[in-house]
mmCIF file of C-alpha atoms in Angstrom:
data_model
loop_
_atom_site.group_PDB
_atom_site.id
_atom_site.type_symbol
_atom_site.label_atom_id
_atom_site.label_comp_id
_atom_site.label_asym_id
_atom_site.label_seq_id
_atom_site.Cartn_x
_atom_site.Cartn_y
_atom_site.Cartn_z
ATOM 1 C CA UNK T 72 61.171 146.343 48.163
ATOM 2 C CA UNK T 73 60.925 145.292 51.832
ATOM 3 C CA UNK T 74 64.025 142.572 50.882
ATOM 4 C CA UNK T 75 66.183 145.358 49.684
ATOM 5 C CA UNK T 76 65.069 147.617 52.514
ATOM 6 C CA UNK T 77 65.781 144.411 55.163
ATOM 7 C CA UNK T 78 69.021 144.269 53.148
ATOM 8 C CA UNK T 79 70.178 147.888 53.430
ATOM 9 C CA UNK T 80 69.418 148.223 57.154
ATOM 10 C CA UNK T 81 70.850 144.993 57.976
ATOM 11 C CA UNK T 82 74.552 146.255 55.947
ATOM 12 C CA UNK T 83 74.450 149.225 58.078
ATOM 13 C CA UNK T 84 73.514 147.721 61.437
ATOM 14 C CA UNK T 85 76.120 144.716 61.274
ATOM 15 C CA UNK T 86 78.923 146.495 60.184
ATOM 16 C CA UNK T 87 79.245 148.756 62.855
ATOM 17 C CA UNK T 88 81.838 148.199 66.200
ATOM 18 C CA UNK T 89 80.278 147.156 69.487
ATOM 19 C CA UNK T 90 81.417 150.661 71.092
ATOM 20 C CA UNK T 91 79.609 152.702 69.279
ATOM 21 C CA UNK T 92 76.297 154.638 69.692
ATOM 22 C CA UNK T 93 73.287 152.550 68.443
ATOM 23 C CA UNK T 94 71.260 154.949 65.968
ATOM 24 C CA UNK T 95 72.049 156.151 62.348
ATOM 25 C CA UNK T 96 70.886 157.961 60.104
ATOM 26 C CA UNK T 97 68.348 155.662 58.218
ATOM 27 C CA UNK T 98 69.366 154.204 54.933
ATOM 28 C CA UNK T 99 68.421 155.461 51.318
ATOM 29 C CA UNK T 100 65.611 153.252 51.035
ATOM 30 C CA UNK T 101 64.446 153.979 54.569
ATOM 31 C CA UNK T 102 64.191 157.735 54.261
ATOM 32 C CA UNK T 103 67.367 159.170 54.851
ATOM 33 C CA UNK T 104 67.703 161.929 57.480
ATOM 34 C CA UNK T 105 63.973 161.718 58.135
ATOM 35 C CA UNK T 106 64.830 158.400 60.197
ATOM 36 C CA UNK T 107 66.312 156.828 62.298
ATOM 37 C CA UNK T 108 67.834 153.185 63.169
ATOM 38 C CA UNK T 109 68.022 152.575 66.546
ATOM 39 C CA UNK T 110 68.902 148.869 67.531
ATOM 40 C CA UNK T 111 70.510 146.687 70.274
ATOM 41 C CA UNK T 112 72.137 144.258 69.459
ATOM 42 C CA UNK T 113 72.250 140.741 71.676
ATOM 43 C CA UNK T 114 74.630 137.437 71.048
ATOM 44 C CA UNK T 115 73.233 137.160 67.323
ATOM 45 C CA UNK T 116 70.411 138.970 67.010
ATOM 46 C CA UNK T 117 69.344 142.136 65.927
ATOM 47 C CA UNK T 118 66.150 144.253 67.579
ATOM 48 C CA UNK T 119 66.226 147.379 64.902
ATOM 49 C CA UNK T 120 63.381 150.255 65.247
ATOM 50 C CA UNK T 121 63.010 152.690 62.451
ATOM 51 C CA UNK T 122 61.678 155.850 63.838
ATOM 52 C CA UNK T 123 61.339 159.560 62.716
ATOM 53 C CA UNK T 124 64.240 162.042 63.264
ATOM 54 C CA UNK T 125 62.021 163.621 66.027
ATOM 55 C CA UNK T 126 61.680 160.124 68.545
ATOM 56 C CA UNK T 127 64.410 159.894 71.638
ATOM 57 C CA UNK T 128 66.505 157.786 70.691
ATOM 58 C CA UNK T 129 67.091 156.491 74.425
ATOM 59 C CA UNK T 130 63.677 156.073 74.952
ATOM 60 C CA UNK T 131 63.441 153.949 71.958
ATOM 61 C CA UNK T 132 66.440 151.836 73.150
ATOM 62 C CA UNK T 133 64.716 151.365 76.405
ATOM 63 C CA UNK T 134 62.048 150.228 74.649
ATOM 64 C CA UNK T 135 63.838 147.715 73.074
ATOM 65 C CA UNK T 136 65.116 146.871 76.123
ATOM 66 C CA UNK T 137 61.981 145.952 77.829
ATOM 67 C CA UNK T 138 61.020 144.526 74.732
ATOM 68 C CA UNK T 139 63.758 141.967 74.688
ATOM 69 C CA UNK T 140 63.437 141.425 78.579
ATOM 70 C CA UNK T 141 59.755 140.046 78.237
ATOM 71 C CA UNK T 142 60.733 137.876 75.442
ATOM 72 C CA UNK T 143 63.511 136.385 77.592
ATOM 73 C CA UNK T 144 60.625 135.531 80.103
ATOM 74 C CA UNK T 145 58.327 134.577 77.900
ATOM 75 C CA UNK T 146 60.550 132.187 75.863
ATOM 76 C CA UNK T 147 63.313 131.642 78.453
ATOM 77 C CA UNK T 148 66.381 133.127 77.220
ATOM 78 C CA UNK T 149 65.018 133.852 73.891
ATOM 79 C CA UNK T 150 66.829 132.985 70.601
ATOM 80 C CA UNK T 151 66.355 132.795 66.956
ATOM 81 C CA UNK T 152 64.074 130.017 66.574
ATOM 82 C CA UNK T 153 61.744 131.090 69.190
ATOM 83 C CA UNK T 154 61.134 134.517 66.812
ATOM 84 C CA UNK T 155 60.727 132.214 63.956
ATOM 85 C CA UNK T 156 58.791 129.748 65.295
ATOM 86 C CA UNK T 157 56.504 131.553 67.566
ATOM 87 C CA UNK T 158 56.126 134.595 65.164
ATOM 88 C CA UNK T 159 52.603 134.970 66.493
ATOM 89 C CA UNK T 160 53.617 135.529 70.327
ATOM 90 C CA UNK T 161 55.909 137.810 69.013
ATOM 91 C CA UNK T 162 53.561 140.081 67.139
ATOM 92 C CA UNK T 163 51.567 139.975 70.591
ATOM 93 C CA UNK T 164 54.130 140.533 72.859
ATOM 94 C CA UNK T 165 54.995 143.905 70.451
ATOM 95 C CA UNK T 166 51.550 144.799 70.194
ATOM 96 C CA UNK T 167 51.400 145.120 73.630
ATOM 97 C CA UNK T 168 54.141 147.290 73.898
ATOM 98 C CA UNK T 169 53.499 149.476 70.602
ATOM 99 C CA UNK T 170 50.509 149.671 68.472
ATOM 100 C CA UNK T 171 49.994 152.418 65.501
ATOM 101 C CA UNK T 172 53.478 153.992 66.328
ATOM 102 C CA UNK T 173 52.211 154.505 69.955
ATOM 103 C CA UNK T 174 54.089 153.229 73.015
ATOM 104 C CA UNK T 175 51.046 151.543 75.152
ATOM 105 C CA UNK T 176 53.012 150.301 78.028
ATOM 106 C CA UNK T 177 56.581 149.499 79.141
ATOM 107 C CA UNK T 178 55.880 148.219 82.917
ATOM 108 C CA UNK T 179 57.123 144.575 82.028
ATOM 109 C CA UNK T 180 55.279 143.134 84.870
ATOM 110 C CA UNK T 181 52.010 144.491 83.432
ATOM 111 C CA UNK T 182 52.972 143.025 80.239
ATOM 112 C CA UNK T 183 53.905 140.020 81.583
ATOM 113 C CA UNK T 184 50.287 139.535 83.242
ATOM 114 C CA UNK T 185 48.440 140.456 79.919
ATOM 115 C CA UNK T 186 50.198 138.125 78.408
ATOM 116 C CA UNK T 187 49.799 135.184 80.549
ATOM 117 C CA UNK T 188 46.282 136.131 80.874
ATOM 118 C CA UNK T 189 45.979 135.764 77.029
ATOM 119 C CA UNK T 190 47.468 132.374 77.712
ATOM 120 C CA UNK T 191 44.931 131.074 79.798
ATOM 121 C CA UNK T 192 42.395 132.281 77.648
ATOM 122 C CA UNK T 193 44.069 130.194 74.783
ATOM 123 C CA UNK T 194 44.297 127.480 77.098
ATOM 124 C CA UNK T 195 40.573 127.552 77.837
ATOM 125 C CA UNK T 196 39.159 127.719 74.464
ATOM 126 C CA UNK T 197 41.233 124.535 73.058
ATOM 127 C CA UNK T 198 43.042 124.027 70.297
ATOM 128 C CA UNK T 199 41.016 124.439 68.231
ATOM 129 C CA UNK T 200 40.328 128.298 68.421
ATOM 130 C CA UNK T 201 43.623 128.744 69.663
ATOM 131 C CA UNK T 202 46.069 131.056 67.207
ATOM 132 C CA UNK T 203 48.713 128.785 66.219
ATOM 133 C CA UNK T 204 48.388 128.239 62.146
ATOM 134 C CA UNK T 205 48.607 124.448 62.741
ATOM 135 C CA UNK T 206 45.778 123.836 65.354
ATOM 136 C CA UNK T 207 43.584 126.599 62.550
ATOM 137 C CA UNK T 208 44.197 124.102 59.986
ATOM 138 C CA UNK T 209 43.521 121.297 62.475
ATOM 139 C CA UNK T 210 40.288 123.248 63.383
ATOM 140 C CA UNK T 211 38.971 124.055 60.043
ATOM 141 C CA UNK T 212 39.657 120.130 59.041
ATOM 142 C CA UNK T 213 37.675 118.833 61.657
ATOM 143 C CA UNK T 214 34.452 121.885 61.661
ATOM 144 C CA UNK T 215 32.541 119.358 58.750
ATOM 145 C CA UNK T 216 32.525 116.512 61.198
ATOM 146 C CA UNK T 217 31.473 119.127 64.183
ATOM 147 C CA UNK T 218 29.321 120.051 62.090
ATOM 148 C CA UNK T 219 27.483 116.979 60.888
ATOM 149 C CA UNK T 220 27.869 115.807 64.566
ATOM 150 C CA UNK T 221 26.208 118.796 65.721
ATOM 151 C CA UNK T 222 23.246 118.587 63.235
ATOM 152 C CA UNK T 223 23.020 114.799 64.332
ATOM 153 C CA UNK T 224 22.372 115.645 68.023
ATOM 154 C CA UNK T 225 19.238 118.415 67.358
ATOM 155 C CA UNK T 226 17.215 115.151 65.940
ATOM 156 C CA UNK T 227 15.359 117.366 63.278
ATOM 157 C CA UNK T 228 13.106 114.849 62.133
ATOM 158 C CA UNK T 229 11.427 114.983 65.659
ATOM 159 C CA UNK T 230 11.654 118.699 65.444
ATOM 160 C CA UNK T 231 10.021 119.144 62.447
ATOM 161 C CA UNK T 232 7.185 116.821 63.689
ATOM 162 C CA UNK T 233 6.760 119.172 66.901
ATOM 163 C CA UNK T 234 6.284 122.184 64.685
ATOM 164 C CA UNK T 235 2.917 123.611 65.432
ATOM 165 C CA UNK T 236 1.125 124.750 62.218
ATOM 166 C CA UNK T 237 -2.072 126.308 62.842
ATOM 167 C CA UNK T 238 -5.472 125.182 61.310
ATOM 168 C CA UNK T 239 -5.123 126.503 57.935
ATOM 169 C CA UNK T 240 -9.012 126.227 56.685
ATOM 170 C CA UNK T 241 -9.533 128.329 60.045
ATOM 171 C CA UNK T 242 -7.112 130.473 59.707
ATOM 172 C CA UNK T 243 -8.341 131.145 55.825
ATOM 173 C CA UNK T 244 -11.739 131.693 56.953
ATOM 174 C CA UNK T 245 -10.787 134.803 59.444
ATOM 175 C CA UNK T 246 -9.155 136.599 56.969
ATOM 176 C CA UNK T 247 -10.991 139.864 55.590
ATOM 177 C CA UNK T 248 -10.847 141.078 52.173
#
């Protein structure tokens, strides 16, 4: 279903001329009248928002705009394989603008800063707990060997010698019936 849907709105989007508005009605499988499309479209890519019939259609193309703008900074004149290939910044980067059809923020300086400050953060935690699938799997491989290293370095056989049991026969003696 979200193929066909991907299908229908990308039929309607692409076949339209360069001077016209940029929002339709939304396609049979979107909803019909109910929604919207409302895209921009840049050298060869597509930025499409489906929205209810009751959403400003400028404000949502501003949106896009500001969308698109911190994408070019982020990724330096942003193309095709940075959206592929960095899927994960991308889901960020949107999330920061929109989250549960809510627009959070769309000062691109403040998103820019929340963004590099999620980079540092990244940065200081290592690669392995950073969010990249590759440094997960790279992570997860090497936890058994943290692991076994870790277990190495608390020297339990010492610490199970240093364990202080009390005096059992004493203890058994005090007890009251």
């Amino acid at each position: 279903m979200q193929q066909q849907i991907i299908k229908e709105t990308f039929q309607l989007v692409s076949k339209r001329d360069d001077n016209v508005c940029n929002f339709l009605e939304g396609g049979s499988l979107i909803g019909g009248a109910d929604y919207k499309l409302i895209y921009r479209h840049y050298a060869t890519l597509y930025f499409v928002f489906c929205v209810d019939s009751s959403e400003s259609e400028l404000g949502i193309l501003d949106l896009i705009q500001v969308f698109v703008e911190t994408l070019d900074k982020c990724f330096e004149n942003v193309c095709e394989l940075d959206l592929i290939f960095h899927v994960d910044k991308v889901h960020y980067i949107l999330n920061e603008l929109v989250m549960g059809g809510m627009v959070l923020e769309t000062n691109m300086t403040e998103i820019i800063t929340r963004i590099e400050d999620q980079n540092k953060l990244e940065k200081q935690e290592g690669p392995y707990n950073s969010a990249s699938p590759s440094s997960l799997r790279a992570g997860l491989a090497a936890a058994p060997a943290r692991a076994v290293s870790a277990v190495k370095s608390m020297n339990l056989p010492q610490q199970i010698k240093d364990i202080k049991l009390p005096d059992l026969p004493a203890a058994i003696k005090d007890l009251k019936f």
